[in-house]
Structures are given as C-alpha cells and as structure tokens.
Short mmCIF file of C-alpha atoms in Angstrom, two decimals:
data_model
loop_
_atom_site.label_atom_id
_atom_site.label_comp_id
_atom_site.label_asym_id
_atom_site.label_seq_id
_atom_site.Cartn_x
_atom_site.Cartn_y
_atom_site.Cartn_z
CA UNK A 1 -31.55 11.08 -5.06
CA UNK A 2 -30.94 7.18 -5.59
CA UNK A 3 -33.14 4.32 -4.53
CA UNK A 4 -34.14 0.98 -4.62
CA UNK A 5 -36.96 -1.29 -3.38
CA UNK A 6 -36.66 -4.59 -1.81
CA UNK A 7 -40.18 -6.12 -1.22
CA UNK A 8 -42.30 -3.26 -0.14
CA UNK A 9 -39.68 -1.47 1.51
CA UNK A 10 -38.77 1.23 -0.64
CA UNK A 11 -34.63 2.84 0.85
CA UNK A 12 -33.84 6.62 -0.26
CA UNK A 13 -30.64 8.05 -0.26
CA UNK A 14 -30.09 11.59 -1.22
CA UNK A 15 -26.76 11.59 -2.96
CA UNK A 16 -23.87 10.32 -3.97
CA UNK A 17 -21.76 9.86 -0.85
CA UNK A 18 -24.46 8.29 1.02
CA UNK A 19 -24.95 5.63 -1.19
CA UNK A 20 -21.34 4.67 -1.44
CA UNK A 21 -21.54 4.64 2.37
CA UNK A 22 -24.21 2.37 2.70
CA UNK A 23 -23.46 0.28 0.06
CA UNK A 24 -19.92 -0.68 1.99
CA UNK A 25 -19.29 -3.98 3.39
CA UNK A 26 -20.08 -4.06 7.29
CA UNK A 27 -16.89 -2.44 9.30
CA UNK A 28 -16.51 -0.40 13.08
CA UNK A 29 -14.73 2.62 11.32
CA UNK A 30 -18.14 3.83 9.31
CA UNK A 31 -20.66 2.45 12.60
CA UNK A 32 -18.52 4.64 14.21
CA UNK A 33 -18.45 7.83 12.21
CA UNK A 34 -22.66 7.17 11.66
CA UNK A 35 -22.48 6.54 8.10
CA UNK A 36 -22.65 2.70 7.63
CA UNK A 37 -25.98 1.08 6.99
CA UNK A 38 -28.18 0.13 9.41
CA UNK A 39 -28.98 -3.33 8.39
CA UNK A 40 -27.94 -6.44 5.66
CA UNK A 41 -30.98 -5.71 3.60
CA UNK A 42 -30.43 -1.67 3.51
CA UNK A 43 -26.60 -2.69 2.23
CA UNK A 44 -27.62 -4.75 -0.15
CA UNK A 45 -30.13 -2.36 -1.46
CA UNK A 46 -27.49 0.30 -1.45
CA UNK A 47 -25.62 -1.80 -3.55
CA UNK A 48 -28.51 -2.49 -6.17
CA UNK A 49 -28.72 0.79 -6.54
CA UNK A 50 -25.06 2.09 -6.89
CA UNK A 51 -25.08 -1.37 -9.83
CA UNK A 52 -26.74 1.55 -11.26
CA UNK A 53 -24.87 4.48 -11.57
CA UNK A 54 -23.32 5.65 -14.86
CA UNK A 55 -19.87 5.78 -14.41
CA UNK A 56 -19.50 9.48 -15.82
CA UNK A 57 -22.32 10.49 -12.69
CA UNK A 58 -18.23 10.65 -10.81
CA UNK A 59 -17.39 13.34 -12.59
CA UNK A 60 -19.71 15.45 -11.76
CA UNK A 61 -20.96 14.55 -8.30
CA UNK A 62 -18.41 14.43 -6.29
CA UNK A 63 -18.07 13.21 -2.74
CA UNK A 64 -15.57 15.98 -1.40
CA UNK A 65 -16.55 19.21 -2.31
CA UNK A 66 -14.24 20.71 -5.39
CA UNK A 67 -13.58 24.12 -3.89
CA UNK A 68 -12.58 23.42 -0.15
CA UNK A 69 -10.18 20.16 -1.51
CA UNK A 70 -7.16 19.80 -2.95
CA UNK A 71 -7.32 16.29 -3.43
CA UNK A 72 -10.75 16.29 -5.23
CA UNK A 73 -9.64 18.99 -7.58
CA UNK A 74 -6.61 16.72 -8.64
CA UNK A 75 -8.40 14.23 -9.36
CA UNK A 76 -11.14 16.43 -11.35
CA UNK A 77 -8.67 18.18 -13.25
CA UNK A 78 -6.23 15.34 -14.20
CA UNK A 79 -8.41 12.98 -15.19
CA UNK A 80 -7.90 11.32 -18.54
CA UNK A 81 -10.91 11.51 -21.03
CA UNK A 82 -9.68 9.73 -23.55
CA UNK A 83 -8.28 6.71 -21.31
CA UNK A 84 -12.01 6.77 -19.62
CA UNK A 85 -13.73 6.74 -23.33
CA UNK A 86 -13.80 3.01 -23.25
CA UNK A 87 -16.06 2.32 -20.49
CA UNK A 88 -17.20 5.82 -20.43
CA UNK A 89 -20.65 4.38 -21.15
CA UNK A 90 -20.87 1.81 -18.33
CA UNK A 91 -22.40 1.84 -15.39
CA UNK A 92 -20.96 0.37 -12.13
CA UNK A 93 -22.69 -2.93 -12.30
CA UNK A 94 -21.60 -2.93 -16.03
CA UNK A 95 -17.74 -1.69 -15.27
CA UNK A 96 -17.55 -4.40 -12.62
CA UNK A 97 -18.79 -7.58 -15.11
CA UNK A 98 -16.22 -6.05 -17.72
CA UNK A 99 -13.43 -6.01 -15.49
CA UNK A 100 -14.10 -9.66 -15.02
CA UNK A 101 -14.30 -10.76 -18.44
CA UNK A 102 -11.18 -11.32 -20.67
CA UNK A 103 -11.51 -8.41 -22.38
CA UNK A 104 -10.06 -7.01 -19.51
CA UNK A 105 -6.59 -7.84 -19.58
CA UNK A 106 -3.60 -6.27 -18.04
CA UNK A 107 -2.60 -3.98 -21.24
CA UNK A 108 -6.47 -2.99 -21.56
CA UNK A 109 -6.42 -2.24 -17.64
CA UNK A 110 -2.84 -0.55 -17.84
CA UNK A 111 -4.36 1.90 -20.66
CA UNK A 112 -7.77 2.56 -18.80
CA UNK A 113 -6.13 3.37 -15.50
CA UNK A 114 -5.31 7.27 -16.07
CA UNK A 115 -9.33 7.28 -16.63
CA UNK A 116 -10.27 6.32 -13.81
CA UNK A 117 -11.26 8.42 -10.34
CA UNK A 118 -10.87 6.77 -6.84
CA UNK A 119 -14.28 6.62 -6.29
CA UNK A 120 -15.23 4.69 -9.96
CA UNK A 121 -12.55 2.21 -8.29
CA UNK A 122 -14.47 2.24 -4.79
CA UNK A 123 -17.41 1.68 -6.13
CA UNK A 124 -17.18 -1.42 -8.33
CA UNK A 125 -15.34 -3.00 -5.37
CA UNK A 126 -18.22 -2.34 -3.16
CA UNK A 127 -20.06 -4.87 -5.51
CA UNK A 128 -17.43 -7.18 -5.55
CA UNK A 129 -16.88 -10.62 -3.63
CA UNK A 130 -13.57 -11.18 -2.64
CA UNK A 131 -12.71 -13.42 -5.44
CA UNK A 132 -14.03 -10.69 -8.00
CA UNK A 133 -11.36 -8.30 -6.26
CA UNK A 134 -8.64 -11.82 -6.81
CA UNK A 135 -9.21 -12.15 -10.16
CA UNK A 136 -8.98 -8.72 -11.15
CA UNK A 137 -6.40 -7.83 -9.29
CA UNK A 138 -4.03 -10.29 -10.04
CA UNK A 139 -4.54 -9.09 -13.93
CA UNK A 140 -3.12 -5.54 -13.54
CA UNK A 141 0.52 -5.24 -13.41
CA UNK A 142 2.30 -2.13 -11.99
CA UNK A 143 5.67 -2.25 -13.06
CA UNK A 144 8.05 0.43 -10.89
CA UNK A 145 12.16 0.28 -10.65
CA UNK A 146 14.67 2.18 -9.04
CA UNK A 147 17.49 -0.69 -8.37
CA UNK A 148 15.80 -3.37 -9.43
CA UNK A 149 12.27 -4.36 -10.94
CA UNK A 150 8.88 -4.35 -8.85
CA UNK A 151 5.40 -5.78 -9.78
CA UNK A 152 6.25 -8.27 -12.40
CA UNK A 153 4.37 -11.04 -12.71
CA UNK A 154 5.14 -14.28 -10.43
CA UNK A 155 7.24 -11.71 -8.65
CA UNK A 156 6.84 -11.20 -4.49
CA UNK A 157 9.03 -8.59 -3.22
CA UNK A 158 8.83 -7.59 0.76
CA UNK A 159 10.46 -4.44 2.91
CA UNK A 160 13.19 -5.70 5.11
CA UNK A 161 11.99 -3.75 8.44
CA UNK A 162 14.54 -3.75 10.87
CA UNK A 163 12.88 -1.40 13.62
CA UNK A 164 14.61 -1.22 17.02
CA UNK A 165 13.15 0.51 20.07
CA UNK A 166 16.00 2.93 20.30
CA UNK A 167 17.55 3.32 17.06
CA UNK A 168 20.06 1.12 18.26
CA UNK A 169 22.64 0.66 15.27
CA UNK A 170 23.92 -2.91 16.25
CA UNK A 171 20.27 -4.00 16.40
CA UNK A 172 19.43 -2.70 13.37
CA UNK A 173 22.45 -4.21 11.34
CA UNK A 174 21.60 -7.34 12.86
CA UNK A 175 17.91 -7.56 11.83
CA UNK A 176 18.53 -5.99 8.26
CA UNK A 177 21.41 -9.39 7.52
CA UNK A 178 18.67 -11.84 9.42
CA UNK A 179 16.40 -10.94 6.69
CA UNK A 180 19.02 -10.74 3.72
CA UNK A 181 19.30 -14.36 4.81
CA UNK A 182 16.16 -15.21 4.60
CA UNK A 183 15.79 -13.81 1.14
CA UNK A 184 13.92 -10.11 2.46
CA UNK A 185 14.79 -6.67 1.32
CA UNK A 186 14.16 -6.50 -2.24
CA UNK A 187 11.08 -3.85 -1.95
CA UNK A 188 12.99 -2.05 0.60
CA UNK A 189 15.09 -2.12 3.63
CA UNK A 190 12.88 0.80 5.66
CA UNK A 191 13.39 1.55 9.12
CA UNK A 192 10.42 3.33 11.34
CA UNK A 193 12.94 5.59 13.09
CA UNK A 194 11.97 5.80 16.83
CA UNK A 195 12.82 9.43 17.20
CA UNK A 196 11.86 11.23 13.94
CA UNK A 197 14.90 13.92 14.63
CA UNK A 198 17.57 14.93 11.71
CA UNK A 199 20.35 13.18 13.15
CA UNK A 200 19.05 10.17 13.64
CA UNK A 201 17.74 9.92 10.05
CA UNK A 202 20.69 10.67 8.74
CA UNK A 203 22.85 8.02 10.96
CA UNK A 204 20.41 5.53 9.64
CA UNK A 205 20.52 6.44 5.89
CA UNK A 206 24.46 6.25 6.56
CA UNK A 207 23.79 2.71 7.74
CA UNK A 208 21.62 1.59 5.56
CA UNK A 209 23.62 2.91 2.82
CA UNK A 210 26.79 1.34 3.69
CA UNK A 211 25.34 -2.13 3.88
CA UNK A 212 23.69 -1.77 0.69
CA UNK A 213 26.80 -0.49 -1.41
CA UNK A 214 29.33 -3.09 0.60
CA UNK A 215 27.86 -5.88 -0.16
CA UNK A 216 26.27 -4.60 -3.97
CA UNK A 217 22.87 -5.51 -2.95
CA UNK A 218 20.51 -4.75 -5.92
CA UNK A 219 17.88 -2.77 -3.31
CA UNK A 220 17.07 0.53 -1.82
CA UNK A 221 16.71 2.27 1.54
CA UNK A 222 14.25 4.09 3.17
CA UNK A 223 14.12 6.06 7.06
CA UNK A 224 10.80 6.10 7.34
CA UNK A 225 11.11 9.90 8.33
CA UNK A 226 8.47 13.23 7.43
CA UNK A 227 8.83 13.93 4.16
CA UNK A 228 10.65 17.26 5.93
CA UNK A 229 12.88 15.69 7.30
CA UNK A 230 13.99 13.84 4.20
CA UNK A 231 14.21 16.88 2.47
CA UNK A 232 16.09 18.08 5.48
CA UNK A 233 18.75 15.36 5.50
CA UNK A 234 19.06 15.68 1.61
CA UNK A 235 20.70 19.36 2.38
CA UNK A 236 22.51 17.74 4.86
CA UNK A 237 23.66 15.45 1.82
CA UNK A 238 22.50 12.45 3.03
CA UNK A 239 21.98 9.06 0.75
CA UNK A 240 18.74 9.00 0.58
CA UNK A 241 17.16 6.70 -1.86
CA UNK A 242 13.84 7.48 -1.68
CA UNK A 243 11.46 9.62 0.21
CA UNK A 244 8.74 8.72 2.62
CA UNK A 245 5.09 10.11 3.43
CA UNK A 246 2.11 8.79 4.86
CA UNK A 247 -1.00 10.27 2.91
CA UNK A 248 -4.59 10.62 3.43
CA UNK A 249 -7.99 11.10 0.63
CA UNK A 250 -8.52 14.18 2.07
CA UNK A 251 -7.08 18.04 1.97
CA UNK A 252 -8.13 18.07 5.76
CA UNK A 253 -6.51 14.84 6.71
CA UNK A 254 -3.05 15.26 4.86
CA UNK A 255 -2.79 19.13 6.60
CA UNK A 256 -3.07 16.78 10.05
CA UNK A 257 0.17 14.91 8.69
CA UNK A 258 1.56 18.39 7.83
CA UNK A 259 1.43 18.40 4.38
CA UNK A 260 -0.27 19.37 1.35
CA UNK A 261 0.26 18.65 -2.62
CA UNK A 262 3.11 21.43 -3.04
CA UNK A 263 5.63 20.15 -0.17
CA UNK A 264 4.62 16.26 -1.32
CA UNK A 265 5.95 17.88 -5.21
CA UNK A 266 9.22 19.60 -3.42
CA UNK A 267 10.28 16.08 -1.71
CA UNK A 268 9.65 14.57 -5.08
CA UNK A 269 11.72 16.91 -6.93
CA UNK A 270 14.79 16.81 -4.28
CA UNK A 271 14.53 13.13 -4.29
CA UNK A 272 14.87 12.39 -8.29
CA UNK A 273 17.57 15.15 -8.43
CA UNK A 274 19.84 12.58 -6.75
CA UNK A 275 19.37 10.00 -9.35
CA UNK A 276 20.92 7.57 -7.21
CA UNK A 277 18.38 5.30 -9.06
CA UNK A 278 20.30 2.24 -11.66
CA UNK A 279 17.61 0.96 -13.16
CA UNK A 280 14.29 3.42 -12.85
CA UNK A 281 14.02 6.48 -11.05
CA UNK A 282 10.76 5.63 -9.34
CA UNK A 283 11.67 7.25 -5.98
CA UNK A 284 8.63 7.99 -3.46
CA UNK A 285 7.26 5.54 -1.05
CA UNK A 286 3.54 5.95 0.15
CA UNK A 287 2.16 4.59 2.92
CA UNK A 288 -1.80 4.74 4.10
CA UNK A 289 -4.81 2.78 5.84
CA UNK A 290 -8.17 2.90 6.20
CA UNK A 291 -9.57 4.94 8.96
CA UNK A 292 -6.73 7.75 8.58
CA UNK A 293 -9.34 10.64 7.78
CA UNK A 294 -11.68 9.50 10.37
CA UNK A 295 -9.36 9.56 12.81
CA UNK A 296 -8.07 12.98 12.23
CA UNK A 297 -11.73 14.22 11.75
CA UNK A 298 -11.33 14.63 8.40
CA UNK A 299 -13.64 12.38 6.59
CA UNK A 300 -16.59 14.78 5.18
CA UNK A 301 -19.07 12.29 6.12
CA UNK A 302 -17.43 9.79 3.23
CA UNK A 303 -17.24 6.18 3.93
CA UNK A 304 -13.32 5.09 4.91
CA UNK A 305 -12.84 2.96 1.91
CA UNK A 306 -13.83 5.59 -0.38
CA UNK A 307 -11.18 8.26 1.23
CA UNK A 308 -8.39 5.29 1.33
CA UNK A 309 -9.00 4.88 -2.49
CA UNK A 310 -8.63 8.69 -2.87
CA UNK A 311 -5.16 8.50 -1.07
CA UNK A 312 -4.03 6.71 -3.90
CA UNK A 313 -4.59 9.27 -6.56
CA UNK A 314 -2.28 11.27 -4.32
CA UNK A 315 0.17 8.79 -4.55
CA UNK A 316 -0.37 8.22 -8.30
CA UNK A 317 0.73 11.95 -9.14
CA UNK A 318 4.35 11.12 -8.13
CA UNK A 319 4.81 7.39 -9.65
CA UNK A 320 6.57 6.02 -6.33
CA UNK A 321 8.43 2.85 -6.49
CA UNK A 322 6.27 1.96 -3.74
CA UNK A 323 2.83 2.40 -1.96
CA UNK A 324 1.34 -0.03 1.06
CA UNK A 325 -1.94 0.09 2.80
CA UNK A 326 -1.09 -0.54 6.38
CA UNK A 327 -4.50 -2.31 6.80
CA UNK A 328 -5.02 -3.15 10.65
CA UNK A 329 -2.67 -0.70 12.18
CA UNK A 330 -5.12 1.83 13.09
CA UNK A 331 -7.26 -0.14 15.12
CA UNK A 332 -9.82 -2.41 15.72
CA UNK A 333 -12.12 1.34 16.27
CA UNK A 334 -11.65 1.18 11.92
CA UNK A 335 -11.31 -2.64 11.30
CA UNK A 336 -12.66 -4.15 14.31
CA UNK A 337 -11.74 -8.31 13.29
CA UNK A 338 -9.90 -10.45 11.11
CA UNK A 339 -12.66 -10.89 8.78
CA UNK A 340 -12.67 -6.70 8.39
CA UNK A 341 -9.19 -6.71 7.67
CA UNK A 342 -9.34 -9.35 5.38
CA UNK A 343 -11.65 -7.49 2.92
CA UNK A 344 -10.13 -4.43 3.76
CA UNK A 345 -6.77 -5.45 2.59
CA UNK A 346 -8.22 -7.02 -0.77
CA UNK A 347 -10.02 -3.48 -1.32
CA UNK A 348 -7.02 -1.64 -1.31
CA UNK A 349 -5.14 -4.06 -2.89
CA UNK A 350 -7.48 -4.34 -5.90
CA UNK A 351 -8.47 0.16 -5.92
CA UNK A 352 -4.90 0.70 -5.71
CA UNK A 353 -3.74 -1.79 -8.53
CA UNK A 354 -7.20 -0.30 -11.14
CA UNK A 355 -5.74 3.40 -10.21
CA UNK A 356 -2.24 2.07 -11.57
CA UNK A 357 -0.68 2.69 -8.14
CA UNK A 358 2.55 -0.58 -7.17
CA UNK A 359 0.36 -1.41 -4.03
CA UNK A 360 1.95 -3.76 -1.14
CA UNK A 361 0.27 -4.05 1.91
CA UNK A 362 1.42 -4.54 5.55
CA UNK A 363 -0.88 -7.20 6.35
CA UNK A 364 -1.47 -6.60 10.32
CA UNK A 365 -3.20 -6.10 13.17
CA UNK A 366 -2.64 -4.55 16.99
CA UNK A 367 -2.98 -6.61 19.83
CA UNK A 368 -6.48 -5.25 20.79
CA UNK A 369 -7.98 -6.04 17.50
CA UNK A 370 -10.33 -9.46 17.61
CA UNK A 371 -7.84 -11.09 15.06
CA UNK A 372 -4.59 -13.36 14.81
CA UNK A 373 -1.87 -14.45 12.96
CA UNK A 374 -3.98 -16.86 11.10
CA UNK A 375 -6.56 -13.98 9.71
CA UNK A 376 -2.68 -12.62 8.79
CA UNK A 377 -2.31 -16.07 6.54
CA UNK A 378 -5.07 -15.90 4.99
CA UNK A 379 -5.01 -11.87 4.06
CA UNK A 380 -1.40 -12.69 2.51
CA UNK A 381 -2.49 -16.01 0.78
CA UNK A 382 -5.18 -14.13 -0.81
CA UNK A 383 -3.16 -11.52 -1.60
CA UNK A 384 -0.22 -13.73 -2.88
CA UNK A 385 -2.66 -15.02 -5.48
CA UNK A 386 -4.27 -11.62 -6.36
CA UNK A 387 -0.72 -10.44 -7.12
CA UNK A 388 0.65 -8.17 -4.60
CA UNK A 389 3.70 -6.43 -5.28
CA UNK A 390 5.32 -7.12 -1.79
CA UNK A 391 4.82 -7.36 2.19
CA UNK A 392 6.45 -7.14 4.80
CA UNK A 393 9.62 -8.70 6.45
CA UNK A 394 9.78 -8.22 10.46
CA UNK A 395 11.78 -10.29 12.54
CA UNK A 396 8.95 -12.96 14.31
CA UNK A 397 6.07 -10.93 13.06
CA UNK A 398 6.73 -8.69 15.88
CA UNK A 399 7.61 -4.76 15.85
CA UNK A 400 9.77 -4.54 18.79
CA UNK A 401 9.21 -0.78 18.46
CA UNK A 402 5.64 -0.10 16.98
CA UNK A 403 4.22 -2.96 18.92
CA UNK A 404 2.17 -4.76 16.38
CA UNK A 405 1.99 -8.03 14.67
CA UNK A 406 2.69 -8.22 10.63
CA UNK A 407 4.21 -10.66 8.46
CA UNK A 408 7.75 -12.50 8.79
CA UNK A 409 10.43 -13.39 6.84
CA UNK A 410 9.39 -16.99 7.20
CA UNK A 411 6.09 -15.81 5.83
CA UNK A 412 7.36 -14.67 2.70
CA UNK A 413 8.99 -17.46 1.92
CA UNK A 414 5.52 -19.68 2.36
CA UNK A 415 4.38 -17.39 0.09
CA UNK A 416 6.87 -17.90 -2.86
CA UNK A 417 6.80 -21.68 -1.99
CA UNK A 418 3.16 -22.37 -1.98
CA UNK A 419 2.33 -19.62 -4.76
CA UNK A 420 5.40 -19.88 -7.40
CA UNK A 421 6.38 -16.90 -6.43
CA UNK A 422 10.00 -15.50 -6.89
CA UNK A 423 11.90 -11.93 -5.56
CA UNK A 424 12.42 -9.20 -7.89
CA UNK A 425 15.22 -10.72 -10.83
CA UNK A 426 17.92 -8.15 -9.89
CA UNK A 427 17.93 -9.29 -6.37
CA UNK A 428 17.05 -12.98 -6.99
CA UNK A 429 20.70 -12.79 -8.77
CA UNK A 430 21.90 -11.70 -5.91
CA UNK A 431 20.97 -14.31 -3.42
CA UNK A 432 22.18 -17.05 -6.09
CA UNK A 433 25.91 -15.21 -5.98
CA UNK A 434 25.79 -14.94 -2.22
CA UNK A 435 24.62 -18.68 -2.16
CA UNK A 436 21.32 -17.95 -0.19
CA UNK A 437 19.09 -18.93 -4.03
CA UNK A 438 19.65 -21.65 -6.53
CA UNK A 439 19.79 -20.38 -10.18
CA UNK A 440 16.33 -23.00 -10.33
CA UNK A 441 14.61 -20.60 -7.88
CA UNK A 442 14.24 -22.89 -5.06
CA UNK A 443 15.70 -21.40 -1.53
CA UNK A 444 16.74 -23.00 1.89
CA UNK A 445 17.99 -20.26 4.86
CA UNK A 446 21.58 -20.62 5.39
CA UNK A 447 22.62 -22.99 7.96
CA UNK A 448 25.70 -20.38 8.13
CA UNK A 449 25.52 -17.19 6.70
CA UNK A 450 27.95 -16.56 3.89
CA UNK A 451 31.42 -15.12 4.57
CA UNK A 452 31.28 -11.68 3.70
CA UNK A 453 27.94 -11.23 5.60
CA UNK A 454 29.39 -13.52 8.59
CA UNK A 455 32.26 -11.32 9.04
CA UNK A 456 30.23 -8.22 9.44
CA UNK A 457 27.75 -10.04 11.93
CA UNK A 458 31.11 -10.73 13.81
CA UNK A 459 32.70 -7.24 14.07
CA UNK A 460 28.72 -6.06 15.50
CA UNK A 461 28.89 -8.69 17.53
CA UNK A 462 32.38 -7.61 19.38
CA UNK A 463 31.22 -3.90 19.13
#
C-alpha cells in the first residue's frame, strides 16, 4: 500500500502499478482503459508518493506478473546488479535529482544503463517536467553503426521513407533520390510495403539495394516487412540489411503482432549472419508507440507509458541500429492532442535513451487527432535539443500510403540549421562528394540534382 496526504485528504493506492498509473501525466489512452487519475490533486499526490519509492521496491514488485510474462522475466533475470549498485540506494525522487546533476554524465549514464528496469525509467519521468526529460536526455549518447555511425553527439540522422500506395517502383525511386537531395537517408531508407507479401519485399530490398550500392551511399535499407517475412526473403537470398519488428511491453501484446522472444532471437541471428554490415553490425530496427498494449487488450491494467518503456527492454536484448516510438500514430483514443503527444514523445525519447536503447521518434499525428503540424515543430525542436538520434524524412509530411502527417525533409534540415546539427560523418562525406554538403557543414538543396543521380531520375522518368 502507498499513500500520501494533501490537506486533509488522505489518497490510498494499493500497489505498485496503481501508483505509477495515477501518478502519469493526464492522457485519453489511460481515461480510457480506467486507470488514470481522477483529478490534478490525486496526480500530484500520486506523484509525492512514488518521489518515494526505493528504487530496489522494482525488483521485487513488479507490475506484470513474473510467471504469465515473458517480457517481465527478461527484464528480472537480466538485470545488472552491479551496474544498478550506484543508485541502488535511491529512491525515485532521489534517482531523478541525480540524473540532473553533473554527476550524471553520459559515461556515468552509459555504465548505469544495464541496471536499470523500464519501470525505474518510467517512473522518474513521471516526476519530470519536460525540460528535466531535455536535459537528461540530451546527456546520454547511444552510439549504434552498421554503415555508418548513429547517435553521436551534434549528429541528426532521419529514415528516408519513400512509401507509395502500391508499391509502385518508379514512385519509390523517385521519392528515395528527392530525399538523397535534400540530405535524408542516413538512419535508413525504409519503405512501409503496402502489401506485406514475399515478393514484394524482396522486389523492394532489390531496389533499395541497387540504389544504395550504385551510387556507394554510406546507408542501409529496410522493407518494413514481419520479422517472418524478412527471415523469409533472407532464404530467398535477399539483401537485406536489417530486420524489422514492431514490439510491445507485454507477452500478450507482442503474441497479437505474432511474435514472441525466440522468433525476435531467430530474425536476429539470420540477420547478423549476413554481415553485410562495414562499419558495425548493429542490424535490428524496432519500432513502437504508446497505446500498442491497450489496443490489443493487453495492458494488465498498467499505465501506457509504463508498457511503452518495457518495449524497450525488448528492443535492448538485440542492440538494433535503430528503435523509434511512433508517438501519435495510434490515435487520438491514446494521445488525444498535441500537447499529449508532445510529452509523450519526450517520455520515450528520454526512457528509451536511460535504458541505453538509439531511440528516434516519428514525430506524428493522424488527421483525427486535435493536433497540427506546429505541435509537430515543437515535438522535433524539443527533441532536436534533447538529442534524438534521427526522424523522419517523408515527402511533404504526408504518407501517401499510411495516411498520416510526420516530419519532412525540409524539416530536418530546420533542424540541423537552427540546432547545429549535422548527418551521420560517413554520409555527411557523401553529400560533400556528390556536391549536395560543403566540407564546412552548411547545405543548400540542389537547384539540379547531380549527374549520376540526374541520369537515373531520367531513365524512371522514360520508363
């Protein structure tokens, strides 16, 4: 039991995952499931009282039960004692005013990672403001490679996402050099395949492979496909760089993807057994969002922040290149307005860096969600300054084929300008040789694209 009196009002709450729900900042996805609570005063009560909590009360109360989930009992039995020993002795309130002093810098945070559990990471951000979760995040670094080098510092990478409504090829090719022009692709160039079939994941890969070794771009591909399907095309002996899964906090939740720790380990081995890696072999690319276990009744009664920070110590087992919270795609039923989304992308931002997880985020909405493109500038200004690894590249901030707004290739670059920020080094080279980046950093769009990427534009074009 935990409590905490404000005036003469005295609020109860009778364990572990209750308090964590009611001490979450207001959003529709907990109203909805019943757990949120019920007024300002009973949050910030909730809050006092998880200030609280000894750290080490996570290990032994947990909020999923140990026996009926696989993802609780990974993160039980992996976690690292002696990485935890330093603040094994805090509580939250204490964990959360170390993290923002200087002791706390990015090779103390780097070390103390491994020690913590998801929900440790939940909870301090529950008591955080937004430029607590900032400043923290921007001081942990998570450094991944595979053709070039991700999550350096001063470094903003984005996915190049050329979707098209029906797989077309020509479309696709044309999208993917629009945003080599514009300096996009260094993350990734992913495609959300319309029809997740074999063949068509496999024409893509071929695509995507071809443009990438023609023109020596210093990136990697990814078809957005099951992880099954990967694995599938990998027989086939496709080039696949690395291999895709969406993934939930829950056991429950990631069966409703159709998967579970053991095929999530096979894709991983089949994927590094390619070594098509030059600089790192980092090779998995994660992709979640609040609201996920809710949606597939899967949640345990567990506020959605909580389960989205769990996700991550799924993703964590299998060092990906690559992880992204796709914050406001689910719906405004989970993040109802900009102003949800907002601190819902800085949460996962800041859990996912603390868990030593390379977190981007696909800072979005749908149309039916009470927000707008300028909530979007704001999320990814934030962001920028708390240190993101990447975002996203679309053509117009408009999925053609998912139907929801994100972030442009124009938006990156306000991003780098306003921010300092640069692409990865590998690919920044790049752009300089094709004459899209000055060797000083600064970079203007093409009036004309360069020759070799011209000419290919041009055969598409007569196709």
């Amino acid at each position: 039991m935990y409590s905490h009196q404000v005036g003469a009002e005295l609020f109860r709450f009778p364990d572990l995952r209750t308090l964590m729900a009611r001490a979450t900042p207001l959003r529709s996805g907990d109203q909805l499931a019943g757990i949120a609570a019920a007024t300002d005063v009973e949050r910030a009560a909730a809050q006092a009282a998880l200030a609280d909590v000894p750290l080490k009360t996570f290990l032994s109360e947990v909020v999923v039960p140990y026996e009926a989930d696989e993802v609780t009992r990974l993160i039980i039995d992996t976690h690292d004692k002696a990485a935890f020993a330093p603040v094994s002795h805090m509580t939250v309130g204490d964990f959360r005013d170390w993290l923002l002093s200087d002791a706390a810098d990015s090779a103390a945070l780097a070390a103390l990672a491994p020690g913590l559990t998801p929900e440790m990471a939940a909870a301090v951000s529950k008591l955080c403001r937004a430029q607590d979760l900032i400043l923290i995040a921007s001081k942990c670094r998570v450094v991944t490679t595979f053709r070039n080098t991700l999550g350096l510092e001063k470094r903003l990478a984005t996915r190049l996402q050329p979707n098209h409504p029906t797989d077309d090829l020509r479309g696709i090719a044309a999208s993917t050099f629009d945003g080599l022009m514009y300096g996009s692709g260094d993350a990734v160039i992913g495609i959300n395949p319309a029809t997740d079939n074999l063949h068509a994941t496999v024409e893509l890969l071929h695509l995507l492979d071809e443009v990438i070794q023609e023109y020596a771009i210093p990136t990697q591909s990814c078809v957005l496909s099951h992880v099954t399907n990967t694995m599938a095309a990998i027989e086939e002996g496709a080039p696949v760089d690395l291999t895709f899964q969406s993934l939930a906090g829950t056991e429950a939740a990631n069966t409703s993807f159709g998967i579970n720790l053991d095929i999530l380990t096979e894709g991983h081995e089949a994927t590094q057994s390619l070594k098509r890696g030059t600089v790192g072999q980092n090779c998995m690319y994660f992709e979640t969002g609040q609201g996920s276990c809710l949606s597939a009744d899967a949640h345990h009664g567990v506020d959605q922040q909580t389960l989205e920070a769990r996700a991550y110590a799924v993703a964590r087992k299998y060092e990906p290149l690559l992880v992204n919270t796709v914050v406001g795609f689910i719906g405004p039923e989970y993040l109802y307005d900009g102003r949800q989304i907002i601190r819902a992308g800085l949460e996962d931002h800041f859990c996912g860096k603390l868990l030593g997880v390379p977190m981007g985020c696909d800072i979005c909405y749908t149309n039916h969600a009470e927000a707008d493109q300028n909530d979007m500038d704001m999320l990814l200004t934030l962001l920028g300054a708390a240190g993101i690894n990447y975002i996203m590249g679309i053509p117009g901030s408009d999925d053609v084929m998912l139907s929801y707004q994100t972030t442009s290739f124009h938006d990156a670059l306000y991003a780098r300008r306003v921010l300092g920020l640069r692409p990865a080094p590998e690919f920044e080279e790049w752009l300089d040789k094709m004459g899209l980046m000055a060797s000083d950093g600064a970079f203007s769009p093409a009036s004309q694209p360069p020759a070799a990427l011209s000419k290919r534009m041009s055969l598409l074009e007569a196709q």
